[in-house]
mmCIF file with all atom_site columns, C-alpha atoms in Angstrom:
data_model
loop_
_atom_site.group_PDB
_atom_site.id
_atom_site.type_symbol
_atom_site.label_atom_id
_atom_site.label_alt_id
_atom_site.label_comp_id
_atom_site.label_asym_id
_atom_site.label_entity_id
_atom_site.label_seq_id
_atom_site.pdbx_PDB_ins_code
_atom_site.Cartn_x
_atom_site.Cartn_y
_atom_site.Cartn_z
_atom_site.occupancy
_atom_site.B_iso_or_equiv
_atom_site.pdbx_formal_charge
_atom_site.auth_seq_id
_atom_site.auth_comp_id
_atom_site.auth_asym_id
_atom_site.auth_atom_id
_atom_site.pdbx_PDB_model_num
ATOM 1   C CA . GLU S 1 1   ? 106.361 147.933 113.749 1.00 95.00 ? 6   GLU S CA 1
ATOM 2   C CA . VAL S 1 2   ? 105.556 144.239 113.506 1.00 96.00 ? 7   VAL S CA 1
ATOM 3   C CA . GLN S 1 3   ? 105.152 143.247 109.851 1.00 98.00 ? 8   GLN S CA 1
ATOM 4   C CA . LEU S 1 4   ? 104.745 140.153 107.729 1.00 98.00 ? 9   LEU S CA 1
ATOM 5   C CA . LEU S 1 5   ? 105.151 140.292 103.959 1.00 98.00 ? 10  LEU S CA 1
ATOM 6   C CA . GLU S 1 6   ? 104.286 137.322 101.786 1.00 98.00 ? 11  GLU S CA 1
ATOM 7   C CA . SER S 1 7   ? 105.634 136.751 98.291  1.00 98.00 ? 12  SER S CA 1
ATOM 8   C CA . GLY S 1 8   ? 105.918 134.033 95.681  1.00 98.00 ? 13  GLY S CA 1
ATOM 9   C CA . GLY S 1 9   ? 102.313 133.643 94.610  1.00 98.00 ? 14  GLY S CA 1
ATOM 10  C CA . GLY S 1 10  ? 101.263 133.335 91.005  1.00 98.00 ? 15  GLY S CA 1
ATOM 11  C CA . LEU S 1 11  ? 99.672  131.186 88.338  1.00 98.00 ? 16  LEU S CA 1
ATOM 12  C CA . VAL S 1 12  ? 100.742 127.559 88.223  1.00 98.00 ? 17  VAL S CA 1
ATOM 13  C CA . GLN S 1 13  ? 99.467  124.556 86.296  1.00 98.00 ? 18  GLN S CA 1
ATOM 14  C CA . PRO S 1 14  ? 97.843  121.612 88.032  1.00 98.00 ? 19  PRO S CA 1
ATOM 15  C CA . GLY S 1 15  ? 100.544 119.278 89.267  1.00 98.00 ? 20  GLY S CA 1
ATOM 16  C CA . GLY S 1 16  ? 103.051 122.099 89.488  1.00 98.00 ? 21  GLY S CA 1
ATOM 17  C CA . SER S 1 17  ? 105.043 123.488 92.379  1.00 98.00 ? 22  SER S CA 1
ATOM 18  C CA . LEU S 1 18  ? 105.455 126.849 94.052  1.00 98.00 ? 23  LEU S CA 1
ATOM 19  C CA . ARG S 1 19  ? 107.304 128.193 97.082  1.00 98.00 ? 24  ARG S CA 1
ATOM 20  C CA . LEU S 1 20  ? 105.842 130.987 99.143  1.00 98.00 ? 25  LEU S CA 1
ATOM 21  C CA . SER S 1 21  ? 107.926 133.178 101.434 1.00 98.00 ? 26  SER S CA 1
ATOM 22  C CA . CYS S 1 22  ? 106.996 135.407 104.355 1.00 98.00 ? 27  CYS S CA 1
ATOM 23  C CA . ALA S 1 23  ? 109.473 138.035 105.529 1.00 98.00 ? 28  ALA S CA 1
ATOM 24  C CA . ALA S 1 24  ? 109.035 139.015 109.161 1.00 98.00 ? 29  ALA S CA 1
ATOM 25  C CA . SER S 1 25  ? 110.184 142.181 110.889 1.00 98.00 ? 30  SER S CA 1
ATOM 26  C CA . GLY S 1 26  ? 109.671 144.061 114.141 1.00 97.00 ? 31  GLY S CA 1
ATOM 27  C CA . PHE S 1 27  ? 109.701 141.093 116.520 1.00 97.00 ? 32  PHE S CA 1
ATOM 28  C CA . SER S 1 28  ? 111.949 138.283 117.685 1.00 97.00 ? 33  SER S CA 1
ATOM 29  C CA . PHE S 1 29  ? 111.084 135.890 114.870 1.00 98.00 ? 34  PHE S CA 1
ATOM 30  C CA . SER S 1 30  ? 112.674 132.767 116.321 1.00 97.00 ? 35  SER S CA 1
ATOM 31  C CA . SER S 1 31  ? 110.679 133.127 119.545 1.00 97.00 ? 36  SER S CA 1
ATOM 32  C CA . TYR S 1 32  ? 107.312 132.562 117.903 1.00 97.00 ? 37  TYR S CA 1
ATOM 33  C CA . ALA S 1 33  ? 105.574 129.771 116.088 1.00 97.00 ? 38  ALA S CA 1
ATOM 34  C CA . MET S 1 34  ? 104.173 130.692 112.702 1.00 98.00 ? 39  MET S CA 1
ATOM 35  C CA . ASN S 1 35  ? 101.229 129.514 110.617 1.00 98.00 ? 40  ASN S CA 1
ATOM 36  C CA . TRP S 1 36  ? 100.022 129.551 107.040 1.00 98.00 ? 41  TRP S CA 1
ATOM 37  C CA . VAL S 1 37  ? 96.283  130.131 106.552 1.00 98.00 ? 42  VAL S CA 1
ATOM 38  C CA . ARG S 1 38  ? 94.520  130.232 103.203 1.00 98.00 ? 43  ARG S CA 1
ATOM 39  C CA . GLN S 1 39  ? 91.260  131.569 101.850 1.00 98.00 ? 44  GLN S CA 1
ATOM 40  C CA . ALA S 1 40  ? 89.775  130.304 98.619  1.00 98.00 ? 45  ALA S CA 1
ATOM 41  C CA . PRO S 1 41  ? 87.897  132.888 96.520  1.00 97.00 ? 46  PRO S CA 1
ATOM 42  C CA . GLY S 1 42  ? 84.685  133.858 98.290  1.00 96.00 ? 47  GLY S CA 1
ATOM 43  C CA . LYS S 1 43  ? 85.234  131.253 101.015 1.00 97.00 ? 48  LYS S CA 1
ATOM 44  C CA . GLY S 1 44  ? 86.250  131.134 104.650 1.00 98.00 ? 49  GLY S CA 1
ATOM 45  C CA . LEU S 1 45  ? 89.580  130.718 106.382 1.00 98.00 ? 50  LEU S CA 1
ATOM 46  C CA . GLU S 1 46  ? 91.431  127.400 106.392 1.00 98.00 ? 51  GLU S CA 1
ATOM 47  C CA . TRP S 1 47  ? 94.446  126.733 108.604 1.00 97.00 ? 52  TRP S CA 1
ATOM 48  C CA . VAL S 1 48  ? 97.056  125.044 106.415 1.00 98.00 ? 53  VAL S CA 1
ATOM 49  C CA . SER S 1 49  ? 100.254 124.491 108.377 1.00 98.00 ? 54  SER S CA 1
ATOM 50  C CA . GLY S 1 50  ? 102.220 125.560 111.428 1.00 97.00 ? 55  GLY S CA 1
ATOM 51  C CA . ILE S 1 51  ? 105.804 125.450 112.641 1.00 97.00 ? 56  ILE S CA 1
ATOM 52  C CA . SER S 1 52  ? 107.391 125.953 116.040 1.00 97.00 ? 57  SER S CA 1
ATOM 53  C CA . GLY S 1 53  ? 109.835 128.772 116.723 1.00 97.00 ? 58  GLY S CA 1
ATOM 54  C CA . SER S 1 54  ? 112.823 126.460 116.455 1.00 97.00 ? 59  SER S CA 1
ATOM 55  C CA . GLY S 1 55  ? 111.469 124.790 113.335 1.00 97.00 ? 60  GLY S CA 1
ATOM 56  C CA . VAL S 1 56  ? 111.642 121.354 114.930 1.00 97.00 ? 61  VAL S CA 1
ATOM 57  C CA . SER S 1 57  ? 107.880 120.774 115.097 1.00 97.00 ? 62  SER S CA 1
ATOM 58  C CA . THR S 1 58  ? 105.601 121.081 112.087 1.00 97.00 ? 63  THR S CA 1
ATOM 59  C CA . TYR S 1 59  ? 101.877 120.547 111.609 1.00 96.00 ? 64  TYR S CA 1
ATOM 60  C CA . TYR S 1 60  ? 99.673  120.185 108.550 1.00 97.00 ? 65  TYR S CA 1
ATOM 61  C CA . ALA S 1 61  ? 96.029  120.095 107.584 1.00 97.00 ? 66  ALA S CA 1
ATOM 62  C CA . ASP S 1 62  ? 95.023  116.774 106.061 1.00 96.00 ? 67  ASP S CA 1
ATOM 63  C CA . SER S 1 63  ? 94.212  118.571 102.805 1.00 97.00 ? 68  SER S CA 1
ATOM 64  C CA . VAL S 1 64  ? 97.894  119.424 102.229 1.00 98.00 ? 69  VAL S CA 1
ATOM 65  C CA . LYS S 1 65  ? 99.762  116.726 104.142 1.00 98.00 ? 70  LYS S CA 1
ATOM 66  C CA . GLY S 1 66  ? 102.391 115.082 101.962 1.00 97.00 ? 71  GLY S CA 1
ATOM 67  C CA . ARG S 1 67  ? 102.223 117.880 99.375  1.00 98.00 ? 72  ARG S CA 1
ATOM 68  C CA . PHE S 1 68  ? 103.179 121.004 101.362 1.00 98.00 ? 73  PHE S CA 1
ATOM 69  C CA . THR S 1 69  ? 106.297 121.483 103.465 1.00 98.00 ? 74  THR S CA 1
ATOM 70  C CA . ILE S 1 70  ? 106.604 124.344 105.931 1.00 98.00 ? 75  ILE S CA 1
ATOM 71  C CA . SER S 1 71  ? 110.020 125.591 107.005 1.00 98.00 ? 76  SER S CA 1
ATOM 72  C CA . ARG S 1 72  ? 111.725 128.653 108.400 1.00 98.00 ? 77  ARG S CA 1
ATOM 73  C CA . ASP S 1 73  ? 115.133 130.317 108.329 1.00 98.00 ? 78  ASP S CA 1
ATOM 74  C CA . ASN S 1 74  ? 115.509 132.164 111.600 1.00 98.00 ? 79  ASN S CA 1
ATOM 75  C CA . SER S 1 75  ? 118.752 133.759 110.429 1.00 98.00 ? 80  SER S CA 1
ATOM 76  C CA . LYS S 1 76  ? 116.773 135.438 107.651 1.00 98.00 ? 81  LYS S CA 1
ATOM 77  C CA . ASN S 1 77  ? 113.540 136.010 109.628 1.00 98.00 ? 82  ASN S CA 1
ATOM 78  C CA . THR S 1 78  ? 111.670 134.213 106.875 1.00 98.00 ? 83  THR S CA 1
ATOM 79  C CA . LEU S 1 79  ? 108.934 131.596 106.784 1.00 98.00 ? 84  LEU S CA 1
ATOM 80  C CA . TYR S 1 80  ? 108.384 129.343 103.792 1.00 98.00 ? 85  TYR S CA 1
ATOM 81  C CA . VAL S 1 81  ? 105.925 126.860 102.418 1.00 98.00 ? 86  VAL S CA 1
ATOM 82  C CA . GLN S 1 82  ? 106.921 124.594 99.553  1.00 98.00 ? 87  GLN S CA 1
ATOM 83  C CA . MET S 1 83  ? 103.842 123.451 97.663  1.00 98.00 ? 88  MET S CA 1
ATOM 84  C CA . LYS S 1 84  ? 103.909 120.583 95.165  1.00 98.00 ? 89  LYS S CA 1
ATOM 85  C CA . SER S 1 85  ? 101.359 118.511 93.262  1.00 98.00 ? 90  SER S CA 1
ATOM 86  C CA . LEU S 1 86  ? 99.138  121.565 93.258  1.00 98.00 ? 91  LEU S CA 1
ATOM 87  C CA . ARG S 1 87  ? 95.432  121.162 92.562  1.00 98.00 ? 92  ARG S CA 1
ATOM 88  C CA . ALA S 1 88  ? 92.712  123.559 91.499  1.00 98.00 ? 93  ALA S CA 1
ATOM 89  C CA . GLU S 1 89  ? 91.355  123.467 95.041  1.00 98.00 ? 94  GLU S CA 1
ATOM 90  C CA . ASP S 1 90  ? 94.627  124.944 96.319  1.00 98.00 ? 95  ASP S CA 1
ATOM 91  C CA . THR S 1 91  ? 93.711  128.211 94.601  1.00 98.00 ? 96  THR S CA 1
ATOM 92  C CA . ALA S 1 92  ? 93.536  130.792 97.382  1.00 98.00 ? 97  ALA S CA 1
ATOM 93  C CA . VAL S 1 93  ? 95.033  133.790 99.073  1.00 98.00 ? 98  VAL S CA 1
ATOM 94  C CA . TYR S 1 94  ? 97.746  132.475 101.379 1.00 98.00 ? 99  TYR S CA 1
ATOM 95  C CA . TYR S 1 95  ? 98.395  134.385 104.585 1.00 98.00 ? 100 TYR S CA 1
ATOM 96  C CA . CYS S 1 96  ? 101.283 133.935 106.939 1.00 98.00 ? 101 CYS S CA 1
ATOM 97  C CA . ALA S 1 97  ? 100.464 134.683 110.549 1.00 98.00 ? 102 ALA S CA 1
ATOM 98  C CA . LYS S 1 98  ? 102.393 135.007 113.774 1.00 98.00 ? 103 LYS S CA 1
ATOM 99  C CA . VAL S 1 99  ? 101.232 132.836 116.642 1.00 97.00 ? 104 VAL S CA 1
ATOM 100 C CA . SER S 1 100 ? 100.450 134.812 119.768 1.00 96.00 ? 105 SER S CA 1
ATOM 101 C CA . ARG S 1 101 ? 101.753 134.337 123.295 1.00 90.00 ? 106 ARG S CA 1
ATOM 102 C CA . TYR S 1 102 ? 98.321  132.929 124.200 1.00 85.00 ? 107 TYR S CA 1
ATOM 103 C CA . GLY S 1 103 ? 98.474  129.714 122.230 1.00 84.00 ? 108 GLY S CA 1
ATOM 104 C CA . GLU S 1 104 ? 97.966  129.009 118.564 1.00 85.00 ? 109 GLU S CA 1
ATOM 105 C CA . CYS S 1 105 ? 95.721  131.947 117.839 1.00 94.00 ? 110 CYS S CA 1
ATOM 106 C CA . MET S 1 106 ? 97.259  134.485 115.464 1.00 97.00 ? 111 MET S CA 1
ATOM 107 C CA . ASP S 1 107 ? 97.871  138.097 116.409 1.00 97.00 ? 112 ASP S CA 1
ATOM 108 C CA . VAL S 1 108 ? 99.724  139.408 113.356 1.00 98.00 ? 113 VAL S CA 1
ATOM 109 C CA . TRP S 1 109 ? 98.842  138.632 109.734 1.00 98.00 ? 114 TRP S CA 1
ATOM 110 C CA . GLY S 1 110 ? 100.416 139.498 106.427 1.00 98.00 ? 115 GLY S CA 1
ATOM 111 C CA . LYS S 1 111 ? 98.396  140.917 103.546 1.00 98.00 ? 116 LYS S CA 1
ATOM 112 C CA . GLY S 1 112 ? 98.492  137.621 101.688 1.00 98.00 ? 117 GLY S CA 1
ATOM 113 C CA . THR S 1 113 ? 99.743  136.329 98.353  1.00 98.00 ? 118 THR S CA 1
ATOM 114 C CA . THR S 1 114 ? 97.494  134.818 95.704  1.00 98.00 ? 119 THR S CA 1
ATOM 115 C CA . VAL S 1 115 ? 98.046  131.350 94.281  1.00 98.00 ? 120 VAL S CA 1
ATOM 116 C CA . THR S 1 116 ? 96.040  130.324 91.233  1.00 98.00 ? 121 THR S CA 1
ATOM 117 C CA . VAL S 1 117 ? 96.200  126.742 90.022  1.00 98.00 ? 122 VAL S CA 1
ATOM 118 C CA . SER S 1 118 ? 94.835  126.522 86.512  1.00 97.00 ? 123 SER S CA 1
ATOM 119 C CA . SER S 1 119 ? 95.740  125.254 83.070  1.00 95.00 ? 124 SER S CA 1
ATOM 120 C CA . ASP X 2 1   ? 89.211  117.117 113.883 1.00 95.00 ? 3   ASP X CA 1
ATOM 121 C CA . ILE X 2 2   ? 87.192  119.667 115.871 1.00 97.00 ? 4   ILE X CA 1
ATOM 122 C CA . VAL X 2 3   ? 84.368  121.105 113.799 1.00 98.00 ? 5   VAL X CA 1
ATOM 123 C CA . MET X 2 4   ? 83.412  124.710 114.460 1.00 98.00 ? 6   MET X CA 1
ATOM 124 C CA . THR X 2 5   ? 79.892  125.818 113.545 1.00 98.00 ? 7   THR X CA 1
ATOM 125 C CA . GLN X 2 6   ? 78.806  129.442 113.600 1.00 98.00 ? 8   GLN X CA 1
ATOM 126 C CA . THR X 2 7   ? 75.274  130.794 113.650 1.00 98.00 ? 9   THR X CA 1
ATOM 127 C CA . PRO X 2 8   ? 73.876  132.660 111.904 1.00 97.00 ? 10  PRO X CA 1
ATOM 128 C CA . ASP X 2 9   ? 75.649  132.691 108.537 1.00 98.00 ? 11  ASP X CA 1
ATOM 129 C CA . SER X 2 10  ? 74.672  136.330 108.078 1.00 98.00 ? 12  SER X CA 1
ATOM 130 C CA . LEU X 2 11  ? 73.221  139.012 110.256 1.00 97.00 ? 13  LEU X CA 1
ATOM 131 C CA . ALA X 2 12  ? 71.843  142.514 109.681 1.00 98.00 ? 14  ALA X CA 1
ATOM 132 C CA . VAL X 2 13  ? 71.712  144.860 112.663 1.00 97.00 ? 15  VAL X CA 1
ATOM 133 C CA . SER X 2 14  ? 70.825  148.536 112.969 1.00 98.00 ? 16  SER X CA 1
ATOM 134 C CA . LEU X 2 15  ? 73.485  151.041 113.958 1.00 98.00 ? 17  LEU X CA 1
ATOM 135 C CA . GLY X 2 16  ? 73.740  151.296 117.733 1.00 97.00 ? 18  GLY X CA 1
ATOM 136 C CA . GLU X 2 17  ? 72.033  147.960 118.296 1.00 98.00 ? 19  GLU X CA 1
ATOM 137 C CA . ARG X 2 18  ? 73.509  144.726 119.677 1.00 98.00 ? 20  ARG X CA 1
ATOM 138 C CA . ALA X 2 19  ? 74.905  142.019 117.425 1.00 98.00 ? 21  ALA X CA 1
ATOM 139 C CA . THR X 2 20  ? 75.378  138.464 118.646 1.00 98.00 ? 22  THR X CA 1
ATOM 140 C CA . ILE X 2 21  ? 77.253  135.678 116.872 1.00 98.00 ? 23  ILE X CA 1
ATOM 141 C CA . ASN X 2 22  ? 77.393  132.124 118.158 1.00 98.00 ? 24  ASN X CA 1
ATOM 142 C CA . CYS X 2 23  ? 80.052  129.469 117.742 1.00 98.00 ? 25  CYS X CA 1
ATOM 143 C CA . LYS X 2 24  ? 79.792  125.822 118.721 1.00 98.00 ? 26  LYS X CA 1
ATOM 144 C CA . SER X 2 25  ? 82.642  123.322 118.765 1.00 98.00 ? 27  SER X CA 1
ATOM 145 C CA . SER X 2 26  ? 82.167  119.596 118.202 1.00 98.00 ? 28  SER X CA 1
ATOM 146 C CA . GLN X 2 27  ? 84.177  118.879 121.368 1.00 98.00 ? 29  GLN X CA 1
ATOM 147 C CA . SER X 2 28  ? 85.248  120.892 124.360 1.00 98.00 ? 30  SER X CA 1
ATOM 148 C CA . VAL X 2 29  ? 88.091  123.367 123.865 1.00 97.00 ? 31  VAL X CA 1
ATOM 149 C CA . LEU X 2 30  ? 88.483  123.911 127.603 1.00 97.00 ? 32  LEU X CA 1
ATOM 150 C CA . TYR X 2 31  ? 91.934  122.888 128.785 1.00 95.00 ? 33  TYR X CA 1
ATOM 151 C CA . ASN X 2 32  ? 91.373  121.657 132.330 1.00 92.00 ? 34  ASN X CA 1
ATOM 152 C CA . SER X 2 33  ? 94.939  122.161 133.544 1.00 93.00 ? 35  SER X CA 1
ATOM 153 C CA . ASN X 2 34  ? 94.702  125.956 133.215 1.00 93.00 ? 36  ASN X CA 1
ATOM 154 C CA . ASN X 2 35  ? 90.910  126.393 132.943 1.00 95.00 ? 37  ASN X CA 1
ATOM 155 C CA . LYS X 2 36  ? 91.266  128.275 129.683 1.00 96.00 ? 38  LYS X CA 1
ATOM 156 C CA . ASN X 2 37  ? 89.135  127.954 126.591 1.00 97.00 ? 39  ASN X CA 1
ATOM 157 C CA . TYR X 2 38  ? 91.281  127.802 123.468 1.00 97.00 ? 40  TYR X CA 1
ATOM 158 C CA . LEU X 2 39  ? 88.875  129.838 121.366 1.00 98.00 ? 41  LEU X CA 1
ATOM 159 C CA . ALA X 2 40  ? 89.586  133.005 119.374 1.00 98.00 ? 42  ALA X CA 1
ATOM 160 C CA . TRP X 2 41  ? 87.486  135.452 117.376 1.00 98.00 ? 43  TRP X CA 1
ATOM 161 C CA . TYR X 2 42  ? 88.675  137.309 114.278 1.00 98.00 ? 44  TYR X CA 1
ATOM 162 C CA . GLN X 2 43  ? 87.259  140.138 112.206 1.00 98.00 ? 45  GLN X CA 1
ATOM 163 C CA . GLN X 2 44  ? 87.896  140.293 108.473 1.00 98.00 ? 46  GLN X CA 1
ATOM 164 C CA . LYS X 2 45  ? 86.916  143.439 106.624 1.00 97.00 ? 47  LYS X CA 1
ATOM 165 C CA . PRO X 2 46  ? 86.529  143.351 102.826 1.00 94.00 ? 48  PRO X CA 1
ATOM 166 C CA . GLY X 2 47  ? 89.851  143.100 101.040 1.00 94.00 ? 49  GLY X CA 1
ATOM 167 C CA . GLN X 2 48  ? 91.827  142.831 104.285 1.00 97.00 ? 50  GLN X CA 1
ATOM 168 C CA . ALA X 2 49  ? 93.556  140.146 106.283 1.00 98.00 ? 51  ALA X CA 1
ATOM 169 C CA . PRO X 2 50  ? 91.850  138.841 109.427 1.00 98.00 ? 52  PRO X CA 1
ATOM 170 C CA . ASN X 2 51  ? 92.384  140.685 112.687 1.00 98.00 ? 53  ASN X CA 1
ATOM 171 C CA . LEU X 2 52  ? 92.444  139.053 116.135 1.00 98.00 ? 54  LEU X CA 1
ATOM 172 C CA . LEU X 2 53  ? 89.700  140.413 118.393 1.00 98.00 ? 55  LEU X CA 1
ATOM 173 C CA . ILE X 2 54  ? 89.366  137.957 121.276 1.00 98.00 ? 56  ILE X CA 1
ATOM 174 C CA . TYR X 2 55  ? 91.480  135.123 122.679 1.00 97.00 ? 57  TYR X CA 1
ATOM 175 C CA . TRP X 2 56  ? 90.932  132.705 125.566 1.00 97.00 ? 58  TRP X CA 1
ATOM 176 C CA . ALA X 2 57  ? 87.245  133.068 124.567 1.00 98.00 ? 59  ALA X CA 1
ATOM 177 C CA . SER X 2 58  ? 86.780  136.324 126.476 1.00 98.00 ? 60  SER X CA 1
ATOM 178 C CA . THR X 2 59  ? 90.016  138.366 126.547 1.00 97.00 ? 61  THR X CA 1
ATOM 179 C CA . ARG X 2 60  ? 90.112  141.347 124.216 1.00 97.00 ? 62  ARG X CA 1
ATOM 180 C CA . GLU X 2 61  ? 93.263  141.827 122.189 1.00 97.00 ? 63  GLU X CA 1
ATOM 181 C CA . SER X 2 62  ? 95.065  145.120 122.810 1.00 95.00 ? 64  SER X CA 1
ATOM 182 C CA . GLY X 2 63  ? 93.456  147.987 120.904 1.00 96.00 ? 65  GLY X CA 1
ATOM 183 C CA . VAL X 2 64  ? 90.120  146.268 120.340 1.00 98.00 ? 66  VAL X CA 1
ATOM 184 C CA . PRO X 2 65  ? 87.170  148.509 121.318 1.00 97.00 ? 67  PRO X CA 1
ATOM 185 C CA . ASP X 2 66  ? 85.339  147.469 124.462 1.00 96.00 ? 68  ASP X CA 1
ATOM 186 C CA . ARG X 2 67  ? 82.040  147.146 122.579 1.00 98.00 ? 69  ARG X CA 1
ATOM 187 C CA . PHE X 2 68  ? 83.408  143.739 121.506 1.00 98.00 ? 70  PHE X CA 1
ATOM 188 C CA . SER X 2 69  ? 83.101  140.987 124.094 1.00 98.00 ? 71  SER X CA 1
ATOM 189 C CA . GLY X 2 70  ? 83.396  137.223 124.114 1.00 98.00 ? 72  GLY X CA 1
ATOM 190 C CA . SER X 2 71  ? 81.780  134.692 126.403 1.00 98.00 ? 73  SER X CA 1
ATOM 191 C CA . GLY X 2 72  ? 81.155  130.990 126.792 1.00 98.00 ? 74  GLY X CA 1
ATOM 192 C CA . SER X 2 73  ? 82.992  127.869 127.838 1.00 98.00 ? 75  SER X CA 1
ATOM 193 C CA . GLY X 2 74  ? 83.460  124.280 126.802 1.00 97.00 ? 76  GLY X CA 1
ATOM 194 C CA . THR X 2 75  ? 81.662  123.982 123.483 1.00 98.00 ? 77  THR X CA 1
ATOM 195 C CA . ASP X 2 76  ? 79.437  127.063 123.237 1.00 98.00 ? 78  ASP X CA 1
ATOM 196 C CA . PHE X 2 77  ? 80.701  130.574 122.667 1.00 98.00 ? 79  PHE X CA 1
ATOM 197 C CA . THR X 2 78  ? 79.350  134.000 121.787 1.00 98.00 ? 80  THR X CA 1
ATOM 198 C CA . LEU X 2 79  ? 80.788  137.173 120.305 1.00 98.00 ? 81  LEU X CA 1
ATOM 199 C CA . THR X 2 80  ? 78.773  140.267 121.165 1.00 98.00 ? 82  THR X CA 1
ATOM 200 C CA . ILE X 2 81  ? 79.067  143.752 119.731 1.00 98.00 ? 83  ILE X CA 1
ATOM 201 C CA . SER X 2 82  ? 77.190  145.908 122.198 1.00 97.00 ? 84  SER X CA 1
ATOM 202 C CA . SER X 2 83  ? 76.492  148.899 119.959 1.00 97.00 ? 85  SER X CA 1
ATOM 203 C CA . LEU X 2 84  ? 77.105  148.336 116.273 1.00 98.00 ? 86  LEU X CA 1
ATOM 204 C CA . GLN X 2 85  ? 79.194  150.921 114.442 1.00 98.00 ? 87  GLN X CA 1
ATOM 205 C CA . ALA X 2 86  ? 79.490  151.321 110.680 1.00 97.00 ? 88  ALA X CA 1
ATOM 206 C CA . GLU X 2 87  ? 83.129  150.195 110.782 1.00 97.00 ? 89  GLU X CA 1
ATOM 207 C CA . ASP X 2 88  ? 82.087  146.840 112.268 1.00 98.00 ? 90  ASP X CA 1
ATOM 208 C CA . VAL X 2 89  ? 80.757  145.616 108.914 1.00 98.00 ? 91  VAL X CA 1
ATOM 209 C CA . ALA X 2 90  ? 82.856  142.513 108.318 1.00 98.00 ? 92  ALA X CA 1
ATOM 210 C CA . VAL X 2 91  ? 82.930  138.740 108.381 1.00 98.00 ? 93  VAL X CA 1
ATOM 211 C CA . TYR X 2 92  ? 83.608  137.272 111.819 1.00 98.00 ? 94  TYR X CA 1
ATOM 212 C CA . TYR X 2 93  ? 85.279  133.909 112.408 1.00 98.00 ? 95  TYR X CA 1
ATOM 213 C CA . CYS X 2 94  ? 85.768  131.792 115.482 1.00 98.00 ? 96  CYS X CA 1
ATOM 214 C CA . GLN X 2 95  ? 88.781  129.491 115.677 1.00 98.00 ? 97  GLN X CA 1
ATOM 215 C CA . GLN X 2 96  ? 89.714  126.725 118.079 1.00 98.00 ? 98  GLN X CA 1
ATOM 216 C CA . TYR X 2 97  ? 93.376  126.406 118.952 1.00 97.00 ? 99  TYR X CA 1
ATOM 217 C CA . TYR X 2 98  ? 92.948  123.518 121.380 1.00 96.00 ? 100 TYR X CA 1
ATOM 218 C CA . SER X 2 99  ? 94.279  120.927 118.970 1.00 95.00 ? 101 SER X CA 1
ATOM 219 C CA . SER X 2 100 ? 95.699  120.677 115.481 1.00 93.00 ? 102 SER X CA 1
ATOM 220 C CA . PRO X 2 101 ? 94.247  121.178 112.901 1.00 95.00 ? 103 PRO X CA 1
ATOM 221 C CA . TYR X 2 102 ? 93.293  124.605 114.257 1.00 96.00 ? 104 TYR X CA 1
ATOM 222 C CA . THR X 2 103 ? 89.912  124.866 112.632 1.00 97.00 ? 105 THR X CA 1
ATOM 223 C CA . PHE X 2 104 ? 87.805  127.925 111.907 1.00 98.00 ? 106 PHE X CA 1
ATOM 224 C CA . GLY X 2 105 ? 84.073  128.375 111.791 1.00 98.00 ? 107 GLY X CA 1
ATOM 225 C CA . GLN X 2 106 ? 82.550  129.070 108.391 1.00 98.00 ? 108 GLN X CA 1
ATOM 226 C CA . GLY X 2 107 ? 82.189  132.779 109.141 1.00 98.00 ? 109 GLY X CA 1
ATOM 227 C CA . THR X 2 108 ? 79.292  135.145 109.889 1.00 98.00 ? 110 THR X CA 1
ATOM 228 C CA . ARG X 2 109 ? 78.726  138.123 107.634 1.00 98.00 ? 111 ARG X CA 1
ATOM 229 C CA . LEU X 2 110 ? 77.587  141.188 109.583 1.00 98.00 ? 112 LEU X CA 1
ATOM 230 C CA . GLU X 2 111 ? 75.826  144.011 107.768 1.00 98.00 ? 113 GLU X CA 1
ATOM 231 C CA . ILE X 2 112 ? 73.979  147.180 108.635 1.00 97.00 ? 114 ILE X CA 1
ATOM 232 C CA . LYS X 2 113 ? 70.172  147.011 108.550 1.00 96.00 ? 115 LYS X CA 1
#
């Protein structure tokens, strides 16, 4: 069964840092690009960042560029996002998602991990 | 950035009736080299992660009931549920994957009338 399991969320103070992880199983992880998507409380979906299967190419939303770094360890089947200089507006559920064979739409999603930025 | 705008923001439809959700992109998401529209639809039920329904604007993902259909090209797209079931209550999002950032519409909340 194809599964994604996020971890690493929690409460962090403004200006702080956090690293989220996403453990993948049930598919050839290195063959697929991966994305992070977030959802602020009561709001819609926001694409945050993406990374190619090899990890060579990375992409970011303007709202997180320079503060978030996406990476992957294909030997561990794990996706990461390092978040720094966190702001209140980064408070959200963060989902990792597998990119489909049909382009950058996402056919498998994790259940999400919650990040709360507050003093 | 490509802006995705959905209409309406919310919709109430009777069981067994048709539901229609529209999505408009600020620029074309049709890739001329392969004649494919880089437009997807997702369903998000309360407390759950999103679920891919439609890709290439009109192709149903495996396992998605055939009452769900997608249409449109270029900048204007539609998701149709032909006969609404109780389990279809959800928020629906369109997403363009033509160019980064891969933006979503604001969502349409679908309820039972």
